[in-house]
């Protein structure tokens, strides 16, 4: 699906003393199958922006077009497009209400009006996708699961809708490091399998680095930068200027560079960083040797 | 939060806002009794004048006051017609078996006038007094009963906590309904019974989170050593000022005159 955000403005509590402008004329275009990260400090408008893309909010000005149709319109075409967008809110496990894991995951597909066989197949597929064994989990009570398992069930509930655009708002918040790495790996596998658009909202730079190709930087309701992940995340000065901390790998390389080591600073994963340090240390020795 | 409910506290700095909550609650009680106790038309005129003056002093937006009246519209409507048709007296018109009497029209109008005044007085109290001040005042007024074993302080605590969570729950309802909408539930259309069924995905998580919050809050309060039994002091204490005394005198005097007339 082609997503176009055109001079989108959103104002909370309009006309009251608590009025607050959350988005100021945002322009953004996301093509089909793109993997995009949206980041920015708390209150920069990330969550508001993705709720607009999902058609859940009505813009104060501007619009969001999904394949050319306004996202919030009350027309059948707009509704059909909204149904192809899956949005997982922050802490999605807080929305669970069913008595079994199966019914919880099946809730969305049931509202799509699918047949019983198709629903069962989707539930199995979605649970496997998030790394839960359908036979072991389908009949369990969602509220008796661990926090990490609840998060997976909630995400499976969204995946079972088979969205063409999946929006995840801080999907790893509150998970332990292993749980995070695992969820991110499963999302990567899901995206590779379906080829759907993935929009990841996070202020964990590390989550971004492993999952998206493009990063949109928001600050104070405006887009301050938009470009390839490595390019945006290695710009330490800009990240710090809006109150974010660069990913640890980049921070390390930057510190080395400041100490006079000739290394690049746009390497994001550990192996790249190690390679860069090794390369840098060799040439560092060479220059030292030359000087002597 | 996007909504402005009828009767919601309206922050401002007026004489009415600064009055002691105990005085305001007492005055509201007296004013609410007046339209029922007054027998002479002059007494009613006095009441309306006093409430009108209070409305002007409060600087409450007219739109908000009209909103308050709208909440009692249907009640007033039915009350009016109930009296309209059932009061015996001099017949005015006969409408197919039912006779409308002059006394009926007057009695109906009187009830509507009383209802409107009650609504406006109650709204004025909540417009000009923050929920926290209200509970604080109520607690202070109930405190003499504490000696008889009535848990006044605990009541105040319970009220403060519940009021504190009203906006939180509104926000939560908003988020939950958006989240379920994103999962394909259409909350705002369909046949009525379907719509009622569609509230389950919002209400169940809401109750769960309310219970969880209550547990967390209880643990947090205990962890900070909260106890209701020993005497607790307050950061802000209620003190009566000269303005409070004047306001109380005016209301009491008008009340006395209104009833005596």
Short mmCIF file of C-alpha atoms in Angstrom, two decimals, chain A residues 94-263:
data_model
loop_
_atom_site.label_atom_id
_atom_site.label_comp_id
_atom_site.label_asym_id
_atom_site.label_seq_id
_atom_site.Cartn_x
_atom_site.Cartn_y
_atom_site.Cartn_z
CA UNK A 94 -3.39 -4.54 27.89
CA UNK A 95 -6.13 -5.00 25.26
CA UNK A 96 -6.62 -8.71 25.84
CA UNK A 97 -10.02 -9.78 27.08
CA UNK A 98 -10.79 -13.28 25.82
CA UNK A 99 -10.82 -16.50 27.85
CA UNK A 100 -8.34 -18.49 25.72
CA UNK A 101 -5.32 -17.64 23.63
CA UNK A 102 -7.07 -19.09 20.57
CA UNK A 103 -10.12 -16.84 20.95
CA UNK A 104 -7.90 -13.84 21.63
CA UNK A 105 -5.92 -14.29 18.41
CA UNK A 106 -9.07 -15.22 16.48
CA UNK A 107 -10.87 -12.02 17.52
CA UNK A 108 -9.59 -9.90 14.63
CA UNK A 109 -10.06 -12.53 11.89
CA UNK A 110 -13.59 -13.25 13.21
CA UNK A 111 -14.47 -9.61 12.70
CA UNK A 112 -13.19 -9.87 9.14
CA UNK A 113 -16.01 -12.37 8.64
CA UNK A 114 -13.80 -15.33 7.73
CA UNK A 115 -14.84 -19.00 7.86
CA UNK A 116 -13.99 -21.21 10.86
CA UNK A 117 -11.30 -23.19 8.99
CA UNK A 118 -9.59 -20.07 7.71
CA UNK A 119 -9.68 -18.55 11.21
CA UNK A 120 -8.13 -21.68 12.77
CA UNK A 121 -5.42 -21.77 10.10
CA UNK A 122 -4.61 -18.08 10.64
CA UNK A 123 -4.43 -18.48 14.41
CA UNK A 124 -1.98 -21.40 14.06
CA UNK A 125 0.10 -19.49 11.56
CA UNK A 126 0.16 -16.30 13.67
CA UNK A 127 1.10 -18.14 16.88
CA UNK A 128 3.93 -19.95 15.09
CA UNK A 129 5.05 -16.62 13.61
CA UNK A 130 5.55 -15.14 17.10
CA UNK A 131 7.23 -18.29 18.40
CA UNK A 132 4.46 -19.86 20.46
CA UNK A 133 3.53 -23.53 19.94
CA UNK A 134 -0.17 -23.47 18.92
CA UNK A 135 -0.88 -26.90 20.45
CA UNK A 136 0.57 -25.92 23.81
CA UNK A 137 -0.88 -22.40 23.99
CA UNK A 138 -4.21 -22.31 22.15
CA UNK A 139 -6.33 -23.36 25.12
CA UNK A 140 -4.48 -21.50 27.83
CA UNK A 141 -5.87 -18.47 29.64
CA UNK A 142 -4.10 -15.34 28.31
CA UNK A 143 -3.95 -13.67 31.72
CA UNK A 144 -2.04 -16.60 33.25
CA UNK A 145 0.85 -16.21 30.79
CA UNK A 146 4.14 -14.46 31.45
CA UNK A 147 4.57 -10.87 30.32
CA UNK A 148 6.66 -11.86 27.31
CA UNK A 149 4.18 -14.55 26.27
CA UNK A 150 1.28 -12.11 26.61
CA UNK A 151 3.08 -9.65 24.33
CA UNK A 152 3.54 -12.41 21.74
CA UNK A 153 -0.13 -13.40 21.91
CA UNK A 154 -1.16 -9.77 21.44
CA UNK A 155 1.15 -9.42 18.44
CA UNK A 156 -0.18 -12.69 17.00
CA UNK A 157 -3.66 -11.17 17.26
CA UNK A 158 -2.52 -8.41 14.89
CA UNK A 159 -0.55 -10.68 12.54
CA UNK A 160 -3.63 -12.92 12.18
CA UNK A 161 -5.32 -10.01 10.38
CA UNK A 162 -2.68 -10.53 7.64
CA UNK A 163 -2.10 -6.80 7.27
CA UNK A 164 -0.34 -5.36 4.24
CA UNK A 165 1.00 -2.64 6.52
CA UNK A 166 2.08 -3.51 10.05
CA UNK A 167 2.64 -0.68 12.50
CA UNK A 168 4.30 -1.51 15.80
CA UNK A 169 4.41 1.09 18.56
CA UNK A 170 7.30 0.21 20.88
CA UNK A 171 6.89 -3.56 20.46
CA UNK A 172 9.80 -4.42 22.75
CA UNK A 173 9.10 -2.01 25.62
CA UNK A 174 9.48 -3.75 28.96
CA UNK A 175 10.92 -7.00 27.58
CA UNK A 176 14.24 -8.51 28.68
CA UNK A 177 17.16 -8.38 26.19
CA UNK A 178 16.67 -11.95 24.98
CA UNK A 179 12.92 -11.49 24.54
CA UNK A 180 13.59 -8.33 22.57
CA UNK A 181 16.12 -9.89 20.25
CA UNK A 182 13.78 -12.81 19.66
CA UNK A 183 10.71 -10.68 18.89
CA UNK A 184 12.72 -8.50 16.51
CA UNK A 185 14.09 -11.57 14.71
CA UNK A 186 10.55 -12.96 14.34
CA UNK A 187 9.26 -9.67 12.97
CA UNK A 188 12.11 -9.65 10.48
CA UNK A 189 11.18 -13.19 9.41
CA UNK A 190 7.50 -12.20 9.15
CA UNK A 191 8.37 -9.23 6.95
CA UNK A 192 10.61 -11.32 4.70
CA UNK A 193 7.85 -13.91 4.31
CA UNK A 194 4.97 -11.53 3.60
CA UNK A 195 6.76 -8.62 1.96
CA UNK A 196 4.42 -6.25 3.79
CA UNK A 197 5.21 -2.69 4.81
CA UNK A 198 6.68 -2.46 8.31
CA UNK A 199 6.54 0.72 10.35
CA UNK A 200 8.38 0.54 13.65
CA UNK A 201 7.97 3.23 16.31
CA UNK A 202 10.68 3.10 18.92
CA UNK A 203 13.20 5.15 20.77
CA UNK A 204 15.48 2.18 21.05
CA UNK A 205 18.07 2.91 18.37
CA UNK A 206 19.24 -0.69 18.56
CA UNK A 207 15.79 -2.01 17.62
CA UNK A 208 15.81 0.25 14.59
CA UNK A 209 19.29 -0.76 13.49
CA UNK A 210 18.38 -4.40 13.04
CA UNK A 211 14.95 -4.07 11.49
CA UNK A 212 14.46 -1.04 9.26
CA UNK A 213 16.19 0.41 6.20
CA UNK A 214 14.98 3.95 6.63
CA UNK A 215 14.52 6.14 9.69
CA UNK A 216 12.28 9.16 10.12
CA UNK A 217 13.33 11.45 12.95
CA UNK A 218 10.57 13.44 14.65
CA UNK A 219 10.97 16.29 17.09
CA UNK A 220 8.25 18.60 18.38
CA UNK A 221 5.72 17.33 15.84
CA UNK A 222 7.95 17.88 12.81
CA UNK A 223 10.14 15.70 10.62
CA UNK A 224 13.73 16.77 11.28
CA UNK A 225 15.46 14.03 9.28
CA UNK A 226 14.50 11.19 6.95
CA UNK A 227 17.00 8.85 5.36
CA UNK A 228 18.82 5.50 5.38
CA UNK A 229 19.13 3.93 8.85
CA UNK A 230 22.95 4.01 8.99
CA UNK A 231 23.04 7.62 7.90
CA UNK A 232 20.47 8.90 10.42
CA UNK A 233 21.60 6.83 13.40
CA UNK A 234 25.27 7.68 13.02
CA UNK A 235 24.65 11.42 13.18
CA UNK A 236 25.37 11.63 16.90
CA UNK A 237 25.20 15.42 17.10
CA UNK A 238 21.74 15.63 15.60
CA UNK A 239 20.42 12.79 17.75
CA UNK A 240 21.75 14.40 20.91
CA UNK A 241 20.44 17.81 19.89
CA UNK A 242 16.85 16.54 19.99
CA UNK A 243 17.37 14.53 23.17
CA UNK A 244 18.08 11.01 21.90
CA UNK A 245 21.16 8.94 22.54
CA UNK A 246 22.90 7.32 19.56
CA UNK A 247 23.12 3.52 19.47
CA UNK A 248 25.96 2.15 21.66
CA UNK A 249 27.92 0.91 18.63
CA UNK A 250 27.95 4.35 17.05
CA UNK A 251 28.78 6.03 20.36
CA UNK A 252 31.77 3.69 20.76
CA UNK A 253 33.09 4.41 17.27
CA UNK A 254 32.59 8.13 17.78
CA UNK A 255 34.59 8.01 21.02
CA UNK A 256 37.40 6.12 19.27
CA UNK A 257 37.43 8.64 16.49
CA UNK A 258 37.57 11.50 18.96
CA UNK A 259 40.61 9.78 20.50
CA UNK A 260 42.29 9.91 17.14
CA UNK A 261 41.50 6.46 15.73
CA UNK A 262 40.69 6.51 12.02
CA UNK A 263 37.35 4.67 12.07
#
